[in-house]
mmCIF file of C-alpha atoms in Angstrom:
data_model
loop_
_atom_site.group_PDB
_atom_site.id
_atom_site.type_symbol
_atom_site.label_atom_id
_atom_site.label_comp_id
_atom_site.label_asym_id
_atom_site.label_seq_id
_atom_site.Cartn_x
_atom_site.Cartn_y
_atom_site.Cartn_z
ATOM 1 C CA MET A 228 14.263 10.742 -20.287
ATOM 2 C CA VAL A 229 13.617 10.020 -16.626
ATOM 3 C CA THR A 230 10.960 7.338 -16.116
ATOM 4 C CA LYS A 231 8.189 7.235 -13.542
ATOM 5 C CA HIS A 232 9.801 4.464 -11.554
ATOM 6 C CA GLU A 233 13.084 6.389 -11.413
ATOM 7 C CA VAL A 234 11.283 9.457 -10.069
ATOM 8 C CA GLN A 235 9.351 7.469 -7.480
ATOM 9 C CA ARG A 236 12.431 5.541 -6.417
ATOM 10 C CA GLY A 237 14.382 8.780 -6.062
ATOM 11 C CA LEU A 238 11.714 10.430 -3.930
ATOM 12 C CA ILE A 239 11.538 7.436 -1.604
ATOM 13 C CA GLU A 240 15.319 7.055 -1.360
ATOM 14 C CA ASP A 241 15.796 10.760 -0.660
ATOM 15 C CA GLY A 242 13.048 10.743 1.964
ATOM 16 C CA PHE A 243 14.430 7.808 3.909
ATOM 17 C CA ARG A 244 17.987 9.122 3.625
ATOM 18 C CA ALA A 245 16.851 12.420 5.137
ATOM 19 C CA ALA A 246 15.210 10.449 7.949
ATOM 20 C CA GLY A 247 18.499 8.664 8.667
ATOM 21 C CA THR A 248 17.349 5.254 7.424
ATOM 22 C CA PRO A 249 18.837 4.634 3.971
ATOM 23 C CA VAL A 250 17.292 2.097 1.632
ATOM 24 C CA GLY A 251 18.736 -0.283 -0.926
ATOM 25 C CA ALA A 252 17.401 -1.515 -4.254
ATOM 26 C CA GLY A 253 16.863 -5.201 -4.934
ATOM 27 C CA TRP A 254 15.973 -7.750 -7.569
ATOM 28 C CA SER A 255 14.326 -11.156 -7.339
ATOM 29 C CA TRP A 256 16.417 -14.295 -6.904
ATOM 30 C CA THR A 257 15.758 -15.162 -10.548
ATOM 31 C CA ALA A 258 16.497 -11.697 -11.919
ATOM 32 C CA GLY A 259 19.268 -9.199 -11.315
ATOM 33 C CA PRO A 260 20.472 -5.667 -11.975
ATOM 34 C CA VAL A 261 21.545 -6.610 -15.513
ATOM 35 C CA GLY A 262 19.135 -8.170 -18.013
ATOM 36 C CA THR A 263 19.842 -10.901 -20.547
ATOM 37 C CA ASP A 264 20.506 -8.162 -23.097
ATOM 38 C CA GLY A 265 23.249 -6.711 -20.904
ATOM 39 C CA ARG A 266 21.277 -3.569 -20.123
ATOM 40 C CA PRO A 267 20.486 -2.328 -16.593
ATOM 41 C CA GLN A 268 17.177 -3.552 -15.186
ATOM 42 C CA PRO A 269 14.852 -1.374 -13.079
ATOM 43 C CA ALA A 270 14.913 -2.325 -9.404
ATOM 44 C CA GLU A 271 12.045 -4.610 -8.427
ATOM 45 C CA PHE A 272 11.803 -3.459 -4.816
ATOM 46 C CA LEU A 273 13.394 -1.299 -2.125
ATOM 47 C CA TYR A 274 14.401 -2.387 1.364
ATOM 48 C CA ARG A 275 15.830 -1.112 4.653
ATOM 49 C CA GLU A 276 19.625 -1.226 4.660
ATOM 50 C CA ARG A 277 21.473 -3.054 7.472
ATOM 51 C CA HIS A 278 18.374 -4.986 8.585
ATOM 52 C CA ILE A 279 16.752 -8.355 7.851
ATOM 53 C CA VAL A 280 13.529 -9.992 9.056
ATOM 54 C CA VAL A 281 14.001 -13.454 10.616
ATOM 55 C CA ARG A 282 11.609 -16.129 11.830
ATOM 56 C CA GLU A 283 11.673 -16.172 15.626
ATOM 57 C CA GLU A 284 12.651 -19.832 15.965
ATOM 58 C CA PHE A 285 15.774 -19.219 13.850
ATOM 59 C CA VAL A 286 16.933 -15.970 15.469
ATOM 60 C CA ASP A 287 19.633 -17.488 17.680
ATOM 61 C CA ALA A 288 21.047 -19.688 14.928
ATOM 62 C CA VAL A 289 20.987 -16.871 12.363
ATOM 63 C CA THR A 290 22.613 -14.471 14.822
ATOM 64 C CA GLU A 291 25.379 -16.995 15.497
ATOM 65 C CA LEU A 292 25.921 -17.589 11.772
ATOM 66 C CA LEU A 293 26.107 -13.899 10.882
ATOM 67 C CA THR A 294 28.248 -12.993 13.891
ATOM 68 C CA ALA A 295 30.781 -15.602 12.808
ATOM 69 C CA GLU A 296 30.740 -14.183 9.278
ATOM 70 C CA VAL A 297 31.338 -10.656 10.553
ATOM 71 C CA ARG A 298 34.347 -11.842 12.533
ATOM 72 C CA THR A 299 35.860 -13.470 9.458
ATOM 73 C CA ARG A 300 35.672 -10.017 7.876
ATOM 74 C CA GLY A 301 37.868 -8.582 10.629
ATOM 75 C CA LYS A 302 35.159 -6.955 12.750
ATOM 76 C CA ALA A 303 35.534 -8.859 16.016
ATOM 77 C CA LYS A 304 33.547 -6.362 18.100
ATOM 78 C CA ALA A 305 30.654 -5.909 15.669
ATOM 79 C CA ARG A 306 27.329 -7.311 16.857
ATOM 80 C CA VAL A 307 24.090 -8.530 15.299
ATOM 81 C CA VAL A 308 21.203 -7.093 17.338
ATOM 82 C CA ALA A 309 17.627 -8.452 17.313
ATOM 83 C CA ARG A 310 14.422 -6.684 18.301
ATOM 84 C CA PRO A 311 10.806 -7.904 18.237
ATOM 85 C CA VAL A 312 8.389 -6.952 15.464
ATOM 86 C CA THR A 313 5.351 -9.169 15.948
ATOM 87 C CA HIS A 314 4.890 -12.585 17.507
ATOM 88 C CA GLY A 315 6.865 -14.962 15.299
ATOM 89 C CA VAL A 316 9.448 -12.655 13.702
ATOM 90 C CA ARG A 317 12.279 -10.369 14.736
ATOM 91 C CA LEU A 318 14.225 -7.619 13.005
ATOM 92 C CA LEU A 319 17.997 -8.104 13.018
ATOM 93 C CA ARG A 320 20.289 -5.102 12.726
ATOM 94 C CA LEU A 321 23.490 -5.975 10.881
ATOM 95 C CA PRO A 322 26.945 -4.432 11.229
ATOM 96 C CA GLY A 323 27.862 -2.136 8.365
ATOM 97 C CA SER A 324 30.497 -4.609 7.210
ATOM 98 C CA LEU A 325 27.833 -7.182 6.286
ATOM 99 C CA PRO A 326 25.565 -6.151 3.384
ATOM 100 C CA VAL A 327 21.931 -7.254 3.513
ATOM 101 C CA VAL A 328 22.201 -9.300 0.312
ATOM 102 C CA ASP A 329 25.230 -11.192 1.641
ATOM 103 C CA ALA A 330 23.451 -11.922 4.927
ATOM 104 C CA LEU A 331 20.353 -13.264 3.198
ATOM 105 C CA GLN A 332 22.404 -15.460 0.886
ATOM 106 C CA LEU A 333 24.269 -16.927 3.863
ATOM 107 C CA VAL A 334 21.032 -17.656 5.713
ATOM 108 C CA ALA A 335 19.399 -19.194 2.638
ATOM 109 C CA ALA A 336 22.414 -21.430 2.016
ATOM 110 C CA LYS A 337 22.425 -22.653 5.626
ATOM 111 C CA PHE A 338 18.719 -22.872 6.494
ATOM 112 C CA GLY A 339 16.835 -22.510 3.198
ATOM 113 C CA ARG A 340 14.774 -19.676 1.777
ATOM 114 C CA GLY A 341 11.920 -18.288 3.790
ATOM 115 C CA VAL A 342 13.846 -18.128 7.075
ATOM 116 C CA ALA A 343 14.968 -14.537 6.522
ATOM 117 C CA THR A 344 13.894 -11.761 4.154
ATOM 118 C CA TYR A 345 14.321 -8.082 3.482
ATOM 119 C CA ASP A 346 12.533 -5.433 5.518
ATOM 120 C CA TYR A 347 10.717 -4.199 2.421
ATOM 121 C CA VAL A 348 9.631 -0.674 1.596
ATOM 122 C CA ILE A 349 5.855 -0.662 1.075
ATOM 123 C CA ALA A 350 4.525 2.302 -0.880
ATOM 124 C CA LEU A 351 1.252 3.819 -2.008
ATOM 125 C CA SER A 352 0.699 2.975 -5.686
ATOM 126 C CA GLN A 353 4.330 1.897 -5.935
ATOM 127 C CA VAL A 354 5.822 1.727 -9.408
ATOM 128 C CA ILE A 355 9.348 0.464 -8.854
ATOM 129 C CA THR A 356 9.479 -1.954 -11.741
ATOM 130 C CA GLY A 357 8.794 0.164 -14.788
ATOM 131 C CA TRP A 358 6.321 2.288 -16.723
ATOM 132 C CA CYS A 359 2.831 2.473 -15.323
ATOM 133 C CA ALA A 360 -0.304 4.211 -16.548
ATOM 134 C CA ALA A 361 -1.449 5.194 -13.046
ATOM 135 C CA ARG A 362 -0.687 8.886 -12.791
ATOM 136 C CA GLU A 363 -0.569 11.835 -10.478
ATOM 137 C CA PRO A 364 -3.842 13.658 -9.719
ATOM 138 C CA TRP A 365 -5.466 15.955 -12.236
ATOM 139 C CA PRO A 366 -7.599 18.991 -11.234
ATOM 140 C CA ARG A 367 -11.319 19.072 -11.923
ATOM 141 C CA LEU A 368 -13.584 22.086 -11.619
ATOM 142 C CA ARG A 369 -15.032 22.953 -8.253
ATOM 143 C CA GLY A 370 -18.384 21.233 -7.844
ATOM 144 C CA THR A 371 -17.617 18.346 -10.215
ATOM 145 C CA ALA A 372 -19.630 15.336 -9.048
ATOM 146 C CA PRO A 373 -17.771 12.329 -7.605
ATOM 147 C CA VAL A 374 -17.153 9.299 -9.835
ATOM 148 C CA PRO A 375 -18.336 6.788 -8.822
ATOM 149 C CA GLY A 376 -21.192 8.579 -7.147
ATOM 150 C CA PRO A 377 -22.860 7.805 -3.823
ATOM 151 C CA VAL A 378 -25.116 4.818 -3.243
ATOM 152 C CA ASP A 379 -28.831 5.460 -2.815
ATOM 153 C CA ASP A 380 -29.043 4.313 0.806
ATOM 154 C CA ALA A 381 -27.690 7.134 2.957
ATOM 155 C CA ASP A 382 -27.424 4.830 5.997
ATOM 156 C CA ALA A 383 -25.204 2.209 4.348
ATOM 157 C CA GLY A 384 -22.228 1.262 6.496
ATOM 158 C CA GLU A 385 -23.642 2.622 9.748
ATOM 159 C CA ASN A 386 -21.608 1.493 12.797
ATOM 160 C CA VAL A 387 -19.030 -0.274 10.624
ATOM 161 C CA ARG A 388 -15.453 0.799 11.394
ATOM 162 C CA VAL A 389 -13.118 1.225 8.414
ATOM 163 C CA VAL A 390 -9.448 2.073 8.931
ATOM 164 C CA ILE A 391 -7.485 3.267 5.895
ATOM 165 C CA LEU A 392 -3.699 2.945 6.053
ATOM 166 C CA ASP A 393 -2.593 5.899 3.956
ATOM 167 C CA ASN A 394 -0.878 9.260 4.427
ATOM 168 C CA GLY A 395 -3.521 11.001 6.523
ATOM 169 C CA ILE A 396 -6.529 13.210 5.896
ATOM 170 C CA ASP A 397 -6.825 16.897 4.994
ATOM 171 C CA GLN A 398 -9.213 18.376 7.549
ATOM 172 C CA ALA A 399 -10.081 21.414 5.432
ATOM 173 C CA THR A 400 -11.331 19.093 2.699
ATOM 174 C CA VAL A 401 -13.352 17.096 5.239
ATOM 175 C CA ASN A 402 -14.983 20.312 6.449
ATOM 176 C CA ALA A 403 -15.850 21.363 2.892
ATOM 177 C CA ASN A 404 -17.615 18.158 1.780
ATOM 178 C CA ASP A 405 -20.749 16.733 3.384
ATOM 179 C CA TRP A 406 -19.943 13.136 2.445
ATOM 180 C CA LEU A 407 -16.701 13.324 4.452
ATOM 181 C CA ALA A 408 -18.400 14.572 7.616
ATOM 182 C CA GLY A 409 -17.172 12.609 10.608
ATOM 183 C CA VAL A 410 -14.101 11.158 8.886
ATOM 184 C CA VAL A 411 -11.175 11.405 11.298
ATOM 185 C CA GLY A 412 -7.498 10.619 11.230
ATOM 186 C CA ASP A 413 -3.951 11.863 11.267
ATOM 187 C CA PRO A 414 -3.210 15.085 9.378
ATOM 188 C CA ASP A 415 -1.891 14.834 5.828
ATOM 189 C CA GLU A 416 1.546 16.419 6.188
ATOM 190 C CA GLU A 417 1.997 16.610 2.413
ATOM 191 C CA VAL A 418 -0.584 19.422 2.412
ATOM 192 C CA VAL A 419 1.117 22.475 3.912
ATOM 193 C CA THR A 420 0.489 26.205 4.187
ATOM 194 C CA ASP A 421 3.534 28.366 3.438
ATOM 195 C CA ASP A 422 4.509 31.641 5.097
ATOM 196 C CA SER A 423 2.390 33.576 2.599
ATOM 197 C CA GLY A 424 -0.736 31.589 3.430
ATOM 198 C CA ASN A 425 -0.684 29.594 0.196
ATOM 199 C CA VAL A 426 -1.495 25.879 0.335
ATOM 200 C CA ARG A 427 1.117 23.631 -1.267
ATOM 201 C CA ILE A 428 0.343 19.990 -2.042
ATOM 202 C CA HIS A 429 3.419 17.784 -2.183
ATOM 203 C CA TYR A 430 3.909 14.369 -3.787
ATOM 204 C CA ALA A 431 1.251 11.855 -2.600
ATOM 205 C CA GLY A 432 -0.619 14.644 -0.835
ATOM 206 C CA GLY A 433 -4.375 14.149 -0.801
ATOM 207 C CA HIS A 434 -4.157 10.389 -1.395
ATOM 208 C CA GLY A 435 -5.749 9.476 1.926
ATOM 209 C CA THR A 436 -8.448 12.102 1.448
ATOM 210 C CA VAL A 437 -9.470 10.613 -1.899
ATOM 211 C CA THR A 438 -9.517 7.044 -0.565
ATOM 212 C CA ALA A 439 -11.699 8.145 2.360
ATOM 213 C CA GLY A 440 -14.090 9.866 -0.040
ATOM 214 C CA LEU A 441 -14.404 6.718 -2.133
ATOM 215 C CA VAL A 442 -15.162 4.567 0.917
ATOM 216 C CA ARG A 443 -17.905 7.029 1.861
ATOM 217 C CA MET A 444 -19.409 6.862 -1.650
ATOM 218 C CA MET A 445 -20.131 3.175 -1.033
ATOM 219 C CA ALA A 446 -20.818 3.401 2.723
ATOM 220 C CA PRO A 447 -21.996 6.935 3.612
ATOM 221 C CA ARG A 448 -22.411 6.226 7.337
ATOM 222 C CA ALA A 449 -19.300 4.133 7.941
ATOM 223 C CA ASP A 450 -16.956 5.245 10.705
ATOM 224 C CA VAL A 451 -13.815 6.046 8.713
ATOM 225 C CA ARG A 452 -10.369 6.706 10.162
ATOM 226 C CA VAL A 453 -7.354 7.531 7.975
ATOM 227 C CA VAL A 454 -4.015 6.635 9.546
ATOM 228 C CA ARG A 455 -0.752 8.237 8.467
ATOM 229 C CA ALA A 456 1.016 4.942 7.837
ATOM 230 C CA PHE A 457 3.230 5.980 4.888
ATOM 231 C CA PRO A 458 5.050 9.128 6.036
ATOM 232 C CA VAL A 459 8.033 9.157 3.645
ATOM 233 C CA ALA A 460 7.002 10.036 0.074
ATOM 234 C CA GLY A 461 4.015 7.735 0.556
ATOM 235 C CA ALA A 462 6.170 4.859 1.815
ATOM 236 C CA ALA A 463 7.038 2.933 5.001
ATOM 237 C CA PHE A 464 9.076 -0.058 6.092
ATOM 238 C CA GLU A 465 7.191 -3.337 6.351
ATOM 239 C CA THR A 466 8.097 -3.921 10.000
ATOM 240 C CA ASP A 467 7.023 -0.413 11.017
ATOM 241 C CA LEU A 468 3.706 -0.904 9.231
ATOM 242 C CA VAL A 469 3.105 -4.235 10.961
ATOM 243 C CA GLN A 470 3.715 -2.712 14.384
ATOM 244 C CA GLN A 471 1.366 0.139 13.554
ATOM 245 C CA MET A 472 -1.320 -2.333 12.496
ATOM 246 C CA GLU A 473 -0.972 -4.178 15.798
ATOM 247 C CA GLY A 474 -1.688 -0.917 17.581
ATOM 248 C CA ILE A 475 -4.665 -0.203 15.327
ATOM 249 C CA LEU A 476 -6.242 -3.561 16.130
ATOM 250 C CA GLN A 477 -6.034 -2.748 19.827
ATOM 251 C CA SER A 478 -7.065 0.921 19.722
ATOM 252 C CA SER A 479 -9.440 1.316 16.766
ATOM 253 C CA HIS A 480 -11.094 -2.140 16.666
ATOM 254 C CA PRO A 481 -11.622 -2.011 12.884
ATOM 255 C CA ASP A 482 -14.003 -4.199 10.923
ATOM 256 C CA VAL A 483 -12.323 -3.400 7.591
ATOM 257 C CA ILE A 484 -8.704 -2.395 6.985
ATOM 258 C CA CYS A 485 -7.966 -0.795 3.613
ATOM 259 C CA LEU A 486 -4.344 -1.138 2.491
ATOM 260 C CA PRO A 487 -3.791 0.799 -0.761
ATOM 261 C CA ALA A 488 -0.080 -0.004 -0.969
ATOM 262 C CA GLY A 489 2.420 -2.757 -1.655
ATOM 263 C CA THR A 490 5.654 -3.915 -3.253
ATOM 264 C CA ARG A 491 7.280 -6.653 -5.290
ATOM 265 C CA ALA A 492 9.357 -9.218 -3.383
ATOM 266 C CA ALA A 493 12.539 -11.213 -3.933
ATOM 267 C CA ASP A 494 10.800 -14.594 -3.973
ATOM 268 C CA ALA A 495 7.603 -16.433 -3.088
ATOM 269 C CA THR A 496 8.234 -15.911 0.629
ATOM 270 C CA GLY A 497 6.828 -12.446 0.096
ATOM 271 C CA LEU A 498 6.539 -10.176 3.113
ATOM 272 C CA LEU A 499 7.527 -12.366 6.059
ATOM 273 C CA ALA A 500 6.643 -9.905 8.824
ATOM 274 C CA PHE A 501 3.289 -9.059 7.266
ATOM 275 C CA ALA A 502 2.347 -12.694 6.617
ATOM 276 C CA THR A 503 3.272 -13.604 10.185
ATOM 277 C CA PHE A 504 1.164 -10.733 11.496
ATOM 278 C CA LEU A 505 -1.840 -11.950 9.503
ATOM 279 C CA GLN A 506 -1.407 -15.492 10.778
ATOM 280 C CA ASN A 507 -0.536 -14.827 14.415
ATOM 281 C CA ARG A 508 -2.224 -11.521 15.229
ATOM 282 C CA LEU A 509 -5.006 -10.631 12.819
ATOM 283 C CA SER A 510 -6.393 -14.155 13.109
ATOM 284 C CA LEU A 511 -7.131 -13.449 16.780
ATOM 285 C CA HIS A 512 -9.532 -10.675 15.745
ATOM 286 C CA ALA A 513 -12.353 -12.665 14.188
ATOM 287 C CA GLY A 514 -14.130 -11.073 11.263
ATOM 288 C CA VAL A 515 -11.613 -8.318 10.493
ATOM 289 C CA VAL A 516 -10.826 -8.180 6.773
ATOM 290 C CA VAL A 517 -7.842 -6.603 4.995
ATOM 291 C CA VAL A 518 -8.513 -5.178 1.520
ATOM 292 C CA ALA A 519 -5.300 -4.692 -0.491
ATOM 293 C CA ALA A 520 -4.488 -3.012 -3.795
ATOM 294 C CA ALA A 521 -3.203 -5.288 -6.570
ATOM 295 C CA GLY A 522 -0.618 -2.746 -7.721
ATOM 296 C CA ASN A 523 -0.056 -0.611 -10.803
ATOM 297 C CA ASP A 524 2.664 -2.385 -12.776
ATOM 298 C CA GLY A 525 0.336 -3.691 -15.501
ATOM 299 C CA ALA A 526 1.791 -7.158 -14.947
ATOM 300 C CA ASN A 527 0.770 -10.700 -14.082
ATOM 301 C CA GLU A 528 3.332 -10.894 -11.294
ATOM 302 C CA SER A 529 2.865 -11.125 -7.553
ATOM 303 C CA PHE A 530 2.430 -7.906 -5.598
ATOM 304 C CA TRP A 531 2.605 -8.031 -1.817
ATOM 305 C CA PRO A 532 0.859 -8.107 0.602
ATOM 306 C CA ALA A 533 -2.041 -8.447 -1.849
ATOM 307 C CA THR A 534 -0.751 -11.816 -3.061
ATOM 308 C CA GLY A 535 -0.518 -13.252 0.413
ATOM 309 C CA PRO A 536 -3.163 -15.247 2.273
ATOM 310 C CA GLY A 537 -5.801 -13.513 4.318
ATOM 311 C CA THR A 538 -6.343 -10.458 2.119
ATOM 312 C CA VAL A 539 -8.953 -9.437 -0.448
ATOM 313 C CA THR A 540 -6.951 -8.372 -3.507
ATOM 314 C CA VAL A 541 -8.455 -5.691 -5.744
ATOM 315 C CA GLY A 542 -7.475 -4.763 -9.291
ATOM 316 C CA ALA A 543 -8.711 -1.826 -11.362
ATOM 317 C CA LEU A 544 -11.269 -1.468 -14.146
ATOM 318 C CA THR A 545 -11.695 1.362 -16.618
ATOM 319 C CA ARG A 546 -14.038 4.174 -15.661
ATOM 320 C CA ASP A 547 -17.050 2.527 -17.327
ATOM 321 C CA GLY A 548 -16.207 -0.869 -15.826
ATOM 322 C CA SER A 549 -16.001 -2.602 -19.205
ATOM 323 C CA ALA A 550 -12.356 -3.705 -19.152
ATOM 324 C CA ARG A 551 -9.249 -3.925 -17.026
ATOM 325 C CA ALA A 552 -7.433 -0.628 -16.641
ATOM 326 C CA GLU A 553 -4.165 -0.775 -18.562
ATOM 327 C CA PHE A 554 -2.095 -0.100 -15.440
ATOM 328 C CA THR A 555 -3.602 -2.743 -13.149
ATOM 329 C CA ASN A 556 -1.787 -5.891 -12.144
ATOM 330 C CA PHE A 557 -3.778 -9.010 -12.956
ATOM 331 C CA GLY A 558 -3.853 -12.791 -12.676
ATOM 332 C CA GLY A 559 -5.425 -15.586 -10.694
ATOM 333 C CA TRP A 560 -4.156 -14.082 -7.433
ATOM 334 C CA VAL A 561 -6.427 -11.022 -7.883
ATOM 335 C CA ASP A 562 -9.745 -11.702 -6.150
ATOM 336 C CA VAL A 563 -11.871 -9.036 -7.786
ATOM 337 C CA TYR A 564 -11.752 -5.917 -9.960
ATOM 338 C CA THR A 565 -13.646 -2.663 -9.666
ATOM 339 C CA VAL A 566 -13.438 0.856 -11.088
ATOM 340 C CA GLY A 567 -10.060 2.506 -10.486
ATOM 341 C CA ASP A 568 -9.350 4.581 -13.590
ATOM 342 C CA GLU A 569 -10.244 8.289 -13.629
ATOM 343 C CA VAL A 570 -12.107 8.267 -10.332
ATOM 344 C CA VAL A 571 -13.178 11.702 -9.089
ATOM 345 C CA ASN A 572 -13.490 12.793 -5.475
ATOM 346 C CA ALA A 573 -12.700 15.459 -2.921
ATOM 347 C CA PHE A 574 -9.101 16.691 -2.880
ATOM 348 C CA PRO A 575 -7.277 19.472 -1.029
ATOM 349 C CA THR A 576 -7.526 23.001 -2.395
ATOM 350 C CA GLY A 577 -4.086 24.326 -3.264
ATOM 351 C CA ARG A 578 -1.186 24.220 -5.710
ATOM 352 C CA TYR A 579 0.306 20.859 -6.658
ATOM 353 C CA THR A 580 3.758 20.416 -8.200
ATOM 354 C CA TYR A 581 4.121 17.379 -10.452
ATOM 355 C CA SER A 582 7.090 15.064 -9.956
ATOM 356 C CA GLU A 583 6.550 12.396 -12.619
ATOM 357 C CA PRO A 584 6.775 12.570 -16.418
ATOM 358 C CA PRO A 585 5.296 13.862 -18.599
ATOM 359 C CA ARG A 586 4.376 16.804 -16.323
ATOM 360 C CA GLU A 587 7.408 16.904 -14.015
ATOM 361 C CA GLY A 588 8.074 20.415 -12.724
ATOM 362 C CA GLN A 589 4.686 21.744 -13.818
ATOM 363 C CA GLU A 590 2.178 23.141 -11.346
ATOM 364 C CA ALA A 591 -1.607 22.935 -11.180
ATOM 365 C CA ASP A 592 -4.157 24.669 -8.978
ATOM 366 C CA PHE A 593 -6.754 22.365 -7.438
ATOM 367 C CA GLU A 594 -10.186 23.654 -6.447
ATOM 368 C CA GLY A 595 -11.125 20.872 -4.059
ATOM 369 C CA VAL A 596 -11.739 18.117 -6.636
ATOM 370 C CA ALA A 597 -9.339 15.716 -8.360
ATOM 371 C CA GLU A 598 -9.363 12.939 -10.910
ATOM 372 C CA TRP A 599 -6.953 10.125 -10.075
ATOM 373 C CA SER A 600 -6.202 6.567 -11.154
ATOM 374 C CA GLY A 601 -4.804 3.495 -9.454
ATOM 375 C CA THR A 602 -5.606 0.239 -7.715
ATOM 376 C CA SER A 603 -5.415 2.152 -4.428
ATOM 377 C CA PHE A 604 -8.767 3.646 -5.275
ATOM 378 C CA SER A 605 -10.219 0.329 -6.384
ATOM 379 C CA ALA A 606 -9.300 -1.097 -2.975
ATOM 380 C CA ALA A 607 -11.042 1.814 -1.250
ATOM 381 C CA ILE A 608 -14.231 1.263 -3.261
ATOM 382 C CA VAL A 609 -14.330 -2.442 -2.378
ATOM 383 C CA ALA A 610 -13.628 -1.631 1.278
ATOM 384 C CA GLY A 611 -16.697 0.607 1.186
ATOM 385 C CA MET A 612 -18.761 -2.095 -0.511
ATOM 386 C CA ILE A 613 -17.801 -4.550 2.232
ATOM 387 C CA ALA A 614 -18.814 -2.059 4.912
ATOM 388 C CA ALA A 615 -22.180 -1.559 3.206
ATOM 389 C CA ARG A 616 -22.770 -5.320 2.950
ATOM 390 C CA MET A 617 -21.878 -5.764 6.626
ATOM 391 C CA TRP A 618 -24.495 -3.174 7.566
ATOM 392 C CA ARG A 619 -27.134 -4.547 5.196
ATOM 393 C CA ASP A 620 -26.855 -8.228 6.103
ATOM 394 C CA GLY A 621 -25.401 -8.130 9.608
ATOM 395 C CA LEU A 622 -22.224 -9.942 8.530
ATOM 396 C CA SER A 623 -18.649 -9.797 9.768
ATOM 397 C CA GLY A 624 -16.025 -8.172 7.570
ATOM 398 C CA THR A 625 -14.628 -11.486 6.359
ATOM 399 C CA ASP A 626 -18.084 -12.922 5.649
ATOM 400 C CA ALA A 627 -19.243 -9.796 3.820
ATOM 401 C CA ALA A 628 -16.081 -9.810 1.714
ATOM 402 C CA ALA A 629 -16.487 -13.504 0.910
ATOM 403 C CA ALA A 630 -20.110 -12.959 -0.127
ATOM 404 C CA LEU A 631 -19.195 -10.117 -2.490
ATOM 405 C CA VAL A 632 -16.258 -11.965 -4.032
ATOM 406 C CA ASP A 633 -18.346 -15.127 -4.476
ATOM 407 C CA GLU A 634 -21.052 -13.153 -6.275
ATOM 408 C CA ALA A 635 -18.488 -11.568 -8.573
ATOM 409 C CA GLN A 636 -16.783 -14.880 -9.309
ATOM 410 C CA ASP A 637 -20.108 -16.529 -10.115
ATOM 411 C CA ALA A 638 -20.580 -14.091 -13.015
ATOM 412 C CA PRO A 639 -17.100 -13.224 -14.326
ATOM 413 C CA VAL A 640 -16.610 -10.727 -17.137
ATOM 414 C CA ALA A 641 -15.034 -12.322 -20.206
ATOM 415 C CA GLY A 642 -11.392 -11.391 -20.560
ATOM 416 C CA VAL A 643 -11.315 -9.721 -17.159
ATOM 417 C CA GLY A 644 -12.464 -11.960 -14.323
ATOM 418 C CA ALA A 645 -14.567 -11.335 -11.232
ATOM 419 C CA CYS A 646 -15.857 -7.760 -11.148
ATOM 420 C CA LEU A 647 -17.763 -5.657 -8.630
ATOM 421 C CA LEU A 648 -19.315 -2.574 -10.170
ATOM 422 C CA PRO A 649 -20.344 0.345 -7.960
ATOM 423 C CA PRO A 650 -24.140 0.358 -7.614
ATOM 424 C CA SER A 651 -24.567 4.034 -8.483
#
């Protein structure tokens, strides 16, 4: 039987291959493709083939090292080409004769780990490592009330700018729901109208619409923009995402950035380009906070960029908020938990085809409302809570986030940790 992670991996691999940028599958330095029992292990992450991310101060030395290696392999004219990503790191394009894994091992042996890493694939609700309870959306009847529902104060979040990095927004759904009025963004290209006028919702379609709706439940007057940051089966390369975020800081001037996506990494270096961006670029924009999903592997293992410094990491609770959702990642690196299981909100109207087991190949008609689960949605709820606290107390994004997390950590839930429950 095909597993969820195999389906998701296949969709992402096929999408990038069609775009002319093939991806590879990787395992951590301490693991590998074959387990101790001799059986194949699920890939822990995906990455861009023929490219590595390198710290700027090592670019010349790494280029010289890898060029020499290529020549020993009989490719005298092959070149290693560098291009900028963000201040502090560059992306090196490798000749086809030098696999990414070989290049990284050479660099690590010469300069140590942390000098160069993969250009990771970051995905919405990524489940590369194995079975996960987070599932595809499920239709609810037209008119079903949102869960969680809206806060009492209709002005909460006024003049606070929230940018959601997702797969875009469905404008027809915005027009049909009062609480989404004024939400703007890139179109969701996974929601398409065929030649017969029927709306088809592809894999990951509607994800950005649901996250926007959840932010508005907590902050009804927040200025919300949904950016199409994950255009390939809900995925993007780390370096492309970082460059897009640089542009967002300059053009949208966000107070809160919601990042409902992530990946595992090869080692504790994590996402080098993203971490460098947080340190060298985001730090110049005082008060801007990044809220990141903890991931849906159901494991106490690092998930990036949520694990990294400078983010508010959000895990998921069950619908009633009484326990951790079975799919959520967990551990001391998770800052706070909130509801993320069986949330209900506005969703495109149309026919959805399921890709993952146990419903793969089946179709369902959606009437503008969906139930969905995942830490993506928990991150959106906390992003909305931060926006509401900013408006209420006149705080910056980072200060509002710190205040909420401190309150939750002062009264942890036994067996769970710090929790923020929606006020409605």
